[in-house]
Amino acid sequence: MLVLHSSARSDSVEQSHVAAIFGAGLVGQSIASHLSARSSALQTHLPFDWKQNSSTAEQLNIVERSLLKLVREQRSNTKRISIVWSAGAAGFSAPQDVLDNEFVLFERVVGLCEALRLRDPELELDFHLLSSAGGIFEGQRHVDVATMPNPLRPYATTKLLQEDRVNALGHDVKTFIYRPSTIYGYHKGGRPGLIITLIRNGYQNRTTKIFGSPDTMRDFVHVADIGRYIGNRIISTSSEGGTFLLARGKPTSMRSVISLVEDVIGKRLYLQYDPKPSNSEHNTYRPSATRHMTNSISLRYGIKLSALQWFQNEFGQAVG
Amino acid sequence: MLHLSIVVPVYSGESFLRDLLIAVENLRNSWIACDAPIQLTELIFVDDNAIDNSAVIIDEIATEHDWVVALHLSRNFGQHPATIAGILHSSGDWVVTLDEDLQHSPGNIVDMMRSLASDPADIVYGKAKQSVHENGFRDISSRISKRFIEMLSGNKDIAKASSFRLIRGVVARAAASVCAHDTYYDVALTWFTQRINVVEISMKDTRFISSGKSGYNLSALFSHARRLLFSNQIRPLRLVGLFGVFAVVLAVASALWFVGVKLIDPEAIEAQGWVSLFVLTSFLGGATLFMIGIVLEYMSGLVLHAHGKPLFFTIDRSSDLKIRAYFSEDSR
């Protein structure tokens, strides 16, 4: 997990702010990068082994003490802790037992928030949950703020349960629930999504198996946009909590994505389509519901950026 | 439930947009009321750097109705590129494109749907029953140019094309995604399907009839014709090669003829060296053209690749049953 600590002065008020990001994957790293850039926050890694279920409670106790120590180090008028849950080893098609294990961990992190409140009633606390619009609105088109989720998989049901749990935290904790559509981007060591897989296999002349159909539509949003949006909400002291749809309002078919990747890397892709795709439902969002996502990265530019990052990591050299 | 998207490129539509919205909304509400298997779920206005107040109006409309999308292009790109931009932002199972000036009535979309019920297709064009512009010269010249292009390009579906289209969503977006600068969209559509219907409907270009002004001047029409022809890609290239072959054959035949004449009646050709010069020039010229034709034949493969013409395209038409069942009922 990542911990970022910053102190800031706003309206004659000194604020000591600690953000604890549970889940240092694609989205967690992006949030941390934005926080570091925008707020000059100091970044620390706290060891937190998800696999050691038996020692999770003990690890969380250590985290709780560390966070309180960090936030109290500075002489400041206000102390604020933001807890971010961007973890999720379980993917879209994860079975129920894997999701149940993850929910147990999630519950403990929410419990950490409640424990912090008990320890220091004057702490300003906010909880940021990375949910999944792609999961809870699977198969739905023209999704907007009024659309009701219709979960089709255990993954989506679990996400909704997480949202309910966060909403039940109480009025003294500000809660932010983010529902991103289809996130893409490069993260070293992480689970590669469709676009990174296409880029990698394209450069390596390998075949990519597509589990959707060529005409399946998604709303792709670059992880930097997610990191920027969530990061800004974490930094801001005046943001109101709520549920936020993070999408671009621009549907794109698999076919278009493939064509863009071929264009960017300058090579034809070798593809294999699943004749019985299990993930071929369209998922699109109304532009009217995504107006708050301003200046989002275009898909073409996002693919170029991802290809550059993959290439730099793979070959360790700058590309012109 | 199936979704229908409507795409409207906008250039100078301030006098018509509100009325167009009302007409579209009436259709949308009627389908909701009848619990139709297809719903009109989005209306996309594409502002092609409009020359009047259209951009402001479409923004207002989009704010008032969450199912309306306002897209603004950074500069004027033309009707086809604006249509393509709108299609690429659509997500409907079926997509309708129509003009901003109510020349195409949204109510006629039902007639186009009915044609699918009786004759399954992937594209339905709305064609005018009678003279659209009430200007004989304009209407006749439009028909003649389309027939000429059809003959030159070998594409029989070109004459059916109009800007009032009902297109299967996957076909619309696939064709839009492969269009390049000079690709004529309706030609690109024919790369993906041959199932094209035409429905005759009443159409009047009230803007042209009342003002005498068209959205197109002569140079724009020529540009259209040029793109239409060259989107059919390789025929013009092959014509050069064929001409080269013809020139070589002519050269050989001429050589045989003139050599024969020289042998039989040497006095018939008075000019010394003329025969050999003629034969050599025509043969070399023809051979050069023929070799250029071979090069162009290879280039045509590259052109096809660059233009995005697919090797194959798979499609799922299983959802058509619902449309056929609903729109084939007499009460509708």
XYZ file of C-alpha atoms in Angstrom:
652
model
C 0.000 0.000 0.000
C 1.040 3.581 -0.546
C 0.967 6.374 1.953
C 1.294 9.974 0.966
C 1.794 12.719 3.464
C 1.560 16.402 2.799
C 1.017 19.526 4.741
C -0.612 22.541 3.281
C -1.782 25.950 4.221
C -5.223 26.994 3.144
C -7.171 30.027 4.404
C -4.744 30.486 7.304
C -5.256 26.894 8.300
C -2.375 24.470 8.475
C -3.508 21.079 7.394
C -1.683 17.808 7.768
C -3.052 15.327 5.300
C -2.297 11.643 4.903
C -3.667 9.563 2.064
C -3.469 5.801 2.462
C -3.949 3.986 -0.810
C -4.797 0.331 -0.462
C -3.924 -1.199 -3.813
C -0.798 0.007 -5.575
C -1.835 -1.303 -8.978
C -2.758 0.539 -12.164
C -5.197 2.981 -10.565
C -3.495 3.231 -7.163
C -0.190 4.222 -8.743
C -1.899 6.768 -10.957
C -3.604 8.380 -7.965
C -0.314 8.449 -6.069
C 1.503 10.028 -9.038
C -1.073 12.770 -9.278
C -1.000 13.421 -5.537
C 2.787 13.615 -5.557
C 2.775 16.009 -8.490
C -0.041 18.263 -7.321
C 0.610 18.433 -3.613
C 4.316 17.723 -3.257
C 3.336 14.817 -1.056
C 5.973 12.501 0.342
C 5.378 8.955 -0.667
C 5.983 5.922 1.496
C 5.371 2.281 0.882
C 3.958 0.378 3.819
C 4.311 -3.374 3.524
C 0.930 -4.979 3.444
C 0.715 -8.570 2.373
C -2.777 -9.391 1.112
C -2.069 -13.059 0.901
C -1.404 -13.370 4.619
C -5.014 -13.430 5.750
C -4.124 -14.479 9.247
C -1.927 -11.463 9.858
C -4.129 -8.869 8.168
C -5.612 -7.634 11.444
C -2.152 -7.185 12.932
C -0.912 -5.427 9.803
C -3.879 -3.096 9.879
C -3.163 -2.226 13.494
C 0.342 -1.210 12.448
C -1.076 0.816 9.575
C -3.532 2.528 11.923
C -0.772 3.541 14.321
C 1.491 4.666 11.469
C -1.192 6.829 9.914
C -2.038 8.499 13.210
C 1.632 9.131 13.899
C 2.141 10.649 10.451
C -0.830 12.930 10.654
C 0.105 14.115 14.143
C 3.764 14.722 13.344
C 3.149 18.187 12.018
C 1.858 20.928 14.272
C -1.300 21.757 12.410
C -4.791 22.987 12.996
C -6.457 20.205 11.099
C -5.563 16.636 10.540
C -7.003 14.706 7.711
C -6.758 11.096 6.602
C -8.021 9.851 3.277
C -8.430 6.106 2.850
C -8.466 4.909 -0.744
C -9.546 1.421 -1.721
C -8.276 0.778 -5.222
C -7.344 -2.818 -4.601
C -8.790 -5.755 -6.419
C -6.828 -8.778 -7.466
C -10.140 -10.337 -8.394
C -11.035 -9.533 -11.980
C -14.260 -9.287 -13.916
C -14.754 -13.050 -14.149
C -13.571 -13.912 -10.645
C -15.435 -16.711 -8.869
C -17.472 -16.009 -5.755
C -14.979 -17.489 -3.267
C -12.171 -15.212 -4.468
C -14.493 -12.227 -4.235
C -15.613 -13.252 -0.756
C -11.976 -13.266 0.435
C -11.437 -9.866 -1.052
C -14.589 -8.542 0.622
C -13.284 -9.691 3.990
C -10.126 -7.636 3.445
C -12.173 -4.702 2.268
C -14.334 -4.895 5.403
C -11.210 -4.706 7.519
C -10.006 -1.576 5.726
C -13.403 0.037 6.266
C -13.040 -1.049 9.880
C -9.699 0.788 9.946
C -11.542 3.971 9.027
C -13.999 3.428 11.877
C -11.150 2.685 14.267
C -9.397 5.920 13.291
C -12.572 7.834 14.026
C -12.739 6.282 17.494
C -9.088 7.057 18.182
C -9.304 10.682 17.231
C -12.777 12.249 16.945
C -11.272 15.463 15.582
C -9.762 13.781 12.579
C -11.234 14.687 9.215
C -11.831 11.410 7.465
C -12.784 10.558 3.918
C -13.117 7.213 2.224
C -12.616 6.794 -1.507
C -13.875 3.595 -3.105
C -13.001 2.520 -6.613
C -16.092 0.657 -7.758
C -16.770 -0.361 -11.380
C -19.309 1.073 -13.799
C -18.268 -1.515 -16.379
C -19.136 -4.215 -13.871
C -22.368 -2.955 -12.353
C -23.753 -1.639 -15.642
C -22.599 -4.569 -17.763
C -24.740 -4.886 -20.875
C -26.386 -1.479 -20.426
C -26.241 1.360 -22.906
C -26.775 5.124 -22.540
C -26.021 4.873 -18.817
C -26.492 8.106 -16.916
C -26.803 9.172 -13.272
C -30.350 7.865 -13.053
C -29.628 4.408 -14.456
C -30.087 1.564 -11.986
C -27.316 -1.032 -11.861
C -28.167 -4.482 -13.140
C -25.335 -6.767 -11.962
C -24.841 -9.855 -14.075
C -21.809 -11.324 -12.317
C -20.545 -11.961 -8.793
C -17.930 -9.250 -9.429
C -20.636 -6.617 -9.933
C -22.671 -7.791 -6.935
C -19.564 -7.566 -4.762
C -18.875 -4.038 -5.970
C -22.411 -2.980 -5.057
C -21.985 -4.547 -1.625
C -18.782 -2.544 -1.203
C -20.665 0.627 -2.158
C -23.384 -0.125 0.401
C -20.770 -0.706 3.067
C -19.060 2.597 2.341
C -22.375 4.474 2.315
C -23.104 3.034 5.751
C -19.988 4.638 7.219
C -21.864 7.526 8.740
C -22.011 11.274 8.295
C -18.734 11.981 10.035
C -16.836 10.300 7.212
C -17.029 11.834 3.776
C -17.491 9.081 1.224
C -16.568 9.147 -2.448
C -17.597 6.283 -4.705
C -16.059 6.236 -8.173
C -17.560 4.172 -10.963
C -15.084 4.083 -13.832
C -16.014 2.537 -17.157
C -13.265 0.598 -18.964
C -9.884 1.737 -17.684
C -6.765 1.214 -19.784
C -3.143 2.171 -19.400
C 0.240 0.707 -18.659
C 1.383 -0.470 -15.246
C 4.470 -2.581 -14.823
C 3.695 -5.967 -13.364
C -0.020 -5.435 -13.364
C -2.714 -7.442 -15.106
C -2.605 -6.176 -18.712
C -5.918 -5.168 -20.186
C -6.996 -5.492 -23.805
C -5.059 -2.526 -25.140
C -1.733 -3.366 -23.480
C -2.133 -6.971 -24.580
C -2.723 -5.864 -28.173
C 0.312 -3.559 -28.049
C 2.563 -6.184 -26.510
C 1.452 -8.984 -28.795
C 1.587 -6.656 -31.774
C 5.237 -5.836 -31.180
C 6.028 -9.467 -30.414
C 4.113 -10.890 -33.412
C 1.902 -12.975 -31.165
C -1.784 -13.735 -31.561
C -4.282 -12.003 -29.297
C -7.474 -13.813 -28.415
C -10.420 -11.406 -28.257
C -13.127 -12.503 -25.852
C -15.663 -9.933 -26.978
C -17.030 -9.529 -30.465
C -15.446 -7.037 -32.904
C -18.483 -4.792 -32.641
C -18.709 -4.730 -28.863
C -18.729 -1.142 -27.655
C -17.051 0.165 -24.546
C -16.207 3.550 -23.108
C -12.416 3.594 -22.696
C -10.908 6.014 -20.199
C -7.191 6.362 -19.605
C -5.934 5.657 -16.100
C -4.280 9.089 -15.933
C -7.732 10.686 -16.164
C -8.929 8.460 -13.323
C -5.881 9.269 -11.222
C -6.296 12.981 -11.878
C -10.008 13.002 -11.047
C -9.693 11.002 -7.843
C -6.481 12.775 -6.868
C -8.163 16.170 -7.164
C -11.015 14.997 -4.935
C -8.516 13.741 -2.354
C -6.552 16.987 -2.342
C -9.560 19.279 -2.226
C -10.923 20.200 1.161
C -14.198 21.439 -0.244
C -15.282 18.505 -2.386
C -18.654 17.066 -1.535
C -18.866 13.304 -1.309
C -21.079 11.254 -3.576
C -21.071 8.747 -6.390
C -19.200 9.703 -9.554
C -19.382 8.139 -12.985
C -15.947 8.219 -14.604
C -16.379 7.747 -18.348
C -15.798 9.816 -21.503
C -19.252 9.442 -23.024
C -17.658 8.198 -26.266
C -18.440 4.592 -27.218
C -15.723 2.775 -29.155
C -15.938 -0.644 -30.740
C -13.288 -3.361 -30.402
C -12.780 -3.041 -34.119
C -11.875 0.652 -33.765
C -9.525 -0.071 -30.887
C -7.754 -2.727 -32.929
C -7.468 -0.376 -35.870
C -6.044 2.383 -33.645
C -3.480 0.063 -32.090
C -2.371 -1.110 -35.544
C -2.048 2.507 -36.574
C -0.020 3.465 -33.514
C 2.407 0.559 -33.554
C 2.576 0.461 -37.364
C 1.973 -3.270 -37.570
C -0.902 -5.582 -38.369
C -2.207 -7.508 -35.388
C -2.715 -11.241 -35.359
C -6.124 -11.892 -33.872
C -8.292 -14.771 -32.854
C -11.938 -14.141 -32.079
C -13.836 -16.285 -29.628
C -16.792 -17.733 -31.601
C -18.889 -17.718 -28.426
C -17.774 -14.565 -26.686
C -18.680 -14.345 -23.023
C -18.086 -10.627 -22.740
C -19.698 -9.137 -25.820
C -22.405 -6.934 -24.352
C -22.236 -3.244 -25.179
C -21.621 -0.796 -22.364
C -21.949 2.913 -23.149
C -22.540 6.146 -21.239
C -24.398 9.321 -22.077
C -22.177 12.372 -22.614
C -24.600 14.304 -20.401
C -23.514 12.125 -17.469
C -19.801 12.553 -18.102
C -19.441 16.323 -18.440
C -17.457 16.477 -15.201
C -14.677 14.469 -16.870
C -13.159 17.462 -18.594
C -10.116 17.369 -20.897
C -9.951 13.607 -20.920
C -7.225 11.903 -22.945
C -8.329 10.783 -26.405
C -8.136 7.077 -27.141
C -5.545 7.533 -29.878
C -3.269 9.545 -27.615
C -3.858 7.179 -24.698
C -2.854 4.208 -26.834
C 0.295 6.034 -27.985
C 1.146 6.844 -24.385
C 0.595 3.251 -23.290
C 2.683 1.923 -26.169
C 5.504 4.310 -25.293
C 5.446 3.316 -21.631
C 5.370 -0.384 -22.481
C 8.227 0.045 -24.926
C 10.324 2.027 -22.458
C 9.825 -0.556 -19.760
C 10.483 -3.449 -22.087
C 13.577 -2.071 -23.775
C 14.695 0.516 -21.246
C 15.221 3.305 -23.733
C 13.527 6.501 -24.741
C 11.572 6.350 -27.945
C 11.404 9.377 -30.256
C -34.669 -3.828 -26.525
C -33.036 -2.428 -29.660
C -31.662 1.086 -29.832
C -31.911 3.604 -32.654
C -29.496 6.507 -32.996
C -30.114 9.496 -35.255
C -27.198 11.505 -36.624
C -27.735 14.973 -38.079
C -24.839 16.953 -39.559
C -25.504 20.667 -39.009
C -24.151 23.572 -41.043
C -26.874 26.190 -41.342
C -29.902 24.762 -39.620
C -30.956 27.383 -37.065
C -34.388 27.776 -38.681
C -35.081 24.062 -38.614
C -33.450 22.465 -35.594
C -36.194 23.052 -33.048
C -38.843 21.708 -35.430
C -36.621 18.734 -36.207
C -36.290 18.022 -32.495
C -40.083 18.086 -32.106
C -40.507 15.641 -34.983
C -37.874 13.294 -33.563
C -39.349 13.555 -30.094
C -42.802 12.686 -31.429
C -41.411 9.517 -32.982
C -39.514 8.659 -29.815
C -42.564 9.140 -27.626
C -44.792 7.146 -29.965
C -42.442 4.170 -29.811
C -42.274 4.414 -26.024
C -46.063 4.576 -25.820
C -46.458 1.537 -28.079
C -43.740 -0.391 -26.237
C -41.956 -0.934 -29.543
C -39.027 -3.383 -29.565
C -36.830 -0.542 -30.804
C -36.443 2.764 -28.965
C -34.988 6.026 -30.175
C -32.300 6.449 -27.539
C -30.062 9.142 -28.950
C -30.070 12.106 -31.305
C -26.609 13.315 -32.242
C -26.196 16.773 -33.748
C -22.806 17.329 -35.353
C -21.938 21.000 -35.633
C -19.755 21.253 -38.740
C -18.559 24.755 -37.850
C -22.049 26.061 -38.572
C -22.290 29.463 -40.217
C -25.323 30.569 -38.203
C -26.558 30.134 -34.639
C -26.934 26.368 -34.930
C -24.088 25.578 -32.522
C -25.741 27.482 -29.694
C -29.116 25.909 -30.421
C -27.816 22.340 -30.353
C -26.045 23.020 -27.047
C -29.314 24.307 -25.603
C -31.186 21.270 -26.876
C -28.546 18.905 -25.445
C -28.865 20.598 -22.053
C -32.650 20.289 -22.148
C -32.691 16.615 -23.208
C -30.205 14.095 -21.879
C -30.772 11.811 -24.891
C -29.490 14.508 -27.250
C -25.758 14.782 -27.902
C -24.087 17.923 -29.254
C -20.792 17.349 -31.059
C -18.732 20.278 -32.306
C -16.129 19.815 -35.023
C -13.075 22.029 -34.794
C -13.592 23.396 -38.321
C -15.764 22.773 -41.340
C -14.988 19.311 -42.637
C -17.975 18.666 -44.886
C -21.212 16.731 -44.666
C -19.740 13.261 -45.053
C -16.993 13.694 -42.433
C -19.544 15.259 -40.048
C -21.892 12.321 -40.611
C -19.031 9.910 -40.004
C -18.068 11.709 -36.783
C -21.647 11.395 -35.548
C -21.867 7.732 -36.475
C -18.633 7.000 -34.649
C -20.145 8.535 -31.520
C -23.307 6.477 -31.801
C -24.137 3.239 -30.042
C -27.469 2.277 -31.587
C -28.289 -1.091 -33.111
C -29.602 0.951 -36.025
C -28.454 4.377 -37.109
C -30.391 6.922 -39.126
C -28.688 9.834 -40.866
C -30.796 12.716 -42.044
C -30.450 16.339 -43.104
C -30.859 19.294 -40.771
C -33.505 21.061 -42.810
C -36.449 18.641 -42.471
C -36.067 17.590 -46.095
C -36.072 14.152 -44.502
C -39.008 13.733 -42.161
C -38.263 11.628 -39.068
C -41.743 10.148 -39.446
C -40.515 8.356 -42.574
C -38.178 6.291 -40.447
C -41.195 4.090 -39.750
C -41.579 3.475 -43.509
C -37.933 2.532 -43.708
C -38.389 0.122 -40.806
C -41.410 -1.381 -42.574
C -39.281 -2.057 -45.628
C -36.984 -4.126 -43.409
C -39.978 -6.179 -42.353
C -40.857 -7.095 -45.929
C -37.353 -7.221 -47.404
C -34.564 -7.754 -44.867
C -31.590 -5.512 -45.451
C -28.700 -3.785 -43.732
C -29.221 -0.386 -45.342
C -32.377 1.425 -46.376
C -32.146 4.623 -48.391
C -34.947 7.131 -48.520
C -35.449 8.193 -52.129
C -37.603 11.072 -53.308
C -40.906 10.121 -54.931
C -40.925 13.327 -56.921
C -38.678 16.229 -57.787
C -36.872 17.356 -54.644
C -35.629 20.727 -55.762
C -38.437 21.618 -58.162
C -35.684 22.548 -60.521
C -35.552 20.334 -63.592
C -31.928 21.042 -64.384
C -30.761 20.315 -60.854
C -32.708 17.078 -60.530
C -31.820 15.746 -63.974
C -28.130 16.551 -63.626
C -28.071 14.773 -60.268
C -29.582 11.639 -61.815
C -27.272 11.718 -64.845
C -24.127 12.135 -62.780
C -25.060 9.217 -60.524
C -25.695 6.959 -63.547
C -22.374 8.039 -65.071
C -20.505 7.237 -61.894
C -22.342 3.900 -61.653
C -21.210 3.016 -65.161
C -17.633 4.129 -64.639
C -17.234 2.533 -61.215
C -19.173 -0.676 -61.825
C -20.926 -0.138 -58.492
C -24.652 -0.552 -59.116
C -25.626 0.473 -55.601
C -24.275 3.998 -55.954
C -27.345 5.300 -57.703
C -29.428 4.332 -54.655
C -27.401 6.466 -52.263
C -28.863 9.443 -50.458
C -28.171 11.223 -47.193
C -31.360 9.793 -45.670
C -30.163 6.405 -44.516
C -31.203 3.715 -42.072
C -28.148 1.567 -41.460
C -27.498 -1.414 -39.238
C -25.340 -0.009 -36.429
C -22.372 -2.347 -36.759
C -22.225 -1.746 -40.524
C -22.537 2.010 -40.089
C -19.722 2.202 -37.573
C -17.467 -0.268 -39.387
C -17.776 1.677 -42.632
C -17.272 4.967 -40.798
C -14.135 3.697 -39.102
C -12.443 2.803 -42.396
C -13.269 6.019 -44.237
C -10.259 8.107 -45.212
C -10.145 11.706 -46.482
C -11.381 10.919 -49.947
C -13.625 7.973 -49.248
C -17.268 8.387 -50.134
C -19.198 6.986 -47.199
C -21.860 5.214 -49.246
C -19.168 3.458 -51.258
C -17.569 2.314 -47.997
C -20.953 0.943 -46.906
C -21.058 -1.276 -49.999
C -17.819 -2.927 -48.871
C -19.705 -4.377 -45.916
C -23.064 -5.337 -47.329
C -24.988 -5.853 -50.531
C -28.381 -5.882 -48.828
C -29.630 -2.438 -49.677
C -33.256 -1.351 -49.958
C -34.702 1.833 -51.319
C -37.952 3.346 -50.035
C -39.714 6.089 -51.948
C -40.876 8.898 -49.732
C -42.015 12.456 -50.146
C -39.143 14.889 -49.945
C -38.822 18.559 -50.663
C -35.751 20.712 -50.325
C -37.752 23.649 -48.968
C -34.602 25.639 -48.360
C -33.574 25.429 -52.040
C -37.105 25.940 -53.331
C -37.715 29.067 -51.274
C -34.286 30.659 -51.475
C -32.738 29.149 -54.588
C -29.706 28.489 -52.433
C -28.267 25.057 -52.077
C -25.707 23.779 -49.652
C -23.658 22.800 -52.704
C -22.075 24.950 -55.381
C -20.720 23.529 -58.650
C -17.203 22.923 -57.356
C -18.572 21.092 -54.323
C -20.628 18.873 -56.621
C -17.563 18.104 -58.737
C -15.643 17.286 -55.588
C -18.424 14.901 -54.599
C -18.326 13.202 -57.988
C -14.530 12.884 -57.859
C -14.624 11.278 -54.415
C -17.441 9.007 -55.491
C -15.431 7.818 -58.455
C -12.109 7.374 -56.717
C -13.615 5.688 -53.685
C -14.334 2.867 -56.062
C -10.596 2.741 -56.156
C -9.137 0.394 -58.580
C -11.210 0.679 -61.718
C -9.578 3.949 -62.819
C -6.173 2.408 -62.154
C -7.005 -0.656 -64.217
C -8.201 1.497 -67.093
C -4.643 2.789 -67.503
C -3.289 -0.731 -67.686
C -5.953 -1.748 -70.170
C -5.127 1.257 -72.317
C -1.502 0.180 -72.271
C -2.424 -3.317 -73.443
C -4.565 -1.821 -76.171
C -1.701 0.396 -77.294
C 0.693 -2.586 -77.484
C -1.814 -4.646 -79.462
C -2.402 -1.703 -81.784
C 1.336 -1.334 -82.241
C 1.825 -5.006 -83.129
C -1.163 -5.039 -85.470
C 0.010 -1.826 -87.135
C 3.511 -3.234 -87.501
C 2.214 -6.356 -89.232
C 0.010 -4.267 -91.482
C 2.618 -1.777 -92.539
C 5.338 -4.429 -92.981
C 2.928 -6.357 -95.133
C 2.115 -3.267 -97.205
C 5.845 -2.561 -97.584
C 6.494 -6.086 -98.852
C 3.570 -6.222 -101.247
C 3.623 -2.657 -102.555
C 6.784 -0.786 -101.540
C 5.728 2.324 -103.509
C 2.558 2.717 -101.395
C 4.497 4.201 -98.495
C 6.593 7.067 -99.858
C 8.158 8.471 -96.673
C 11.406 6.661 -95.820
C 11.665 5.378 -92.286
C 8.111 6.338 -91.392
C 6.938 2.766 -90.876
C 9.778 1.790 -88.599
C 9.403 5.016 -86.594
C 5.684 4.523 -86.207
C 5.994 0.889 -85.172
C 8.814 1.585 -82.701
C 7.116 4.568 -81.096
C 3.759 2.923 -80.703
C 5.279 -0.314 -79.432
C 7.516 1.368 -76.849
C 4.749 3.716 -75.795
C 2.331 0.834 -75.426
C 4.857 -1.267 -73.545
C 5.543 1.615 -71.165
C 1.849 2.065 -70.510
C 1.470 -1.667 -69.988
C 4.291 -1.735 -67.419
C 2.759 1.252 -65.667
C -0.465 -0.718 -65.618
C 1.318 -3.617 -63.884
C 2.726 -1.220 -61.289
C -0.742 0.261 -60.790
C -2.190 -3.205 -60.360
C 0.201 -3.751 -57.436
C -0.627 -0.292 -56.156
C -4.321 -1.088 -56.242
C -3.683 -3.667 -53.547
C -2.060 -0.981 -51.424
C -4.932 1.388 -52.159
C -7.456 -1.215 -51.086
C -5.505 -1.757 -47.906
C -5.172 1.979 -47.222
C -8.864 2.542 -47.855
C -9.719 -0.151 -45.344
C -11.804 -2.367 -47.602
C -12.237 -5.498 -45.486
C -11.360 -9.001 -46.544
C -14.484 -10.173 -44.703
C -16.997 -8.908 -42.163
C -19.170 -11.013 -39.859
C -22.639 -9.949 -38.851
C -25.420 -10.985 -36.496
C -28.912 -10.368 -37.863
C -30.797 -12.360 -35.238
C -32.367 -9.252 -33.706
C -34.178 -8.483 -36.996
C -36.965 -10.884 -36.053
C -38.283 -8.424 -33.460
C -38.323 -5.583 -35.984
C -39.996 -7.682 -38.629
C -42.666 -8.886 -36.223
C -43.470 -5.372 -35.004
C -43.323 -3.388 -38.245
C -45.056 -5.900 -40.427
C -48.339 -5.623 -38.482
C -51.049 -3.878 -40.478
C -52.077 -1.582 -37.632
C -48.679 0.068 -37.810
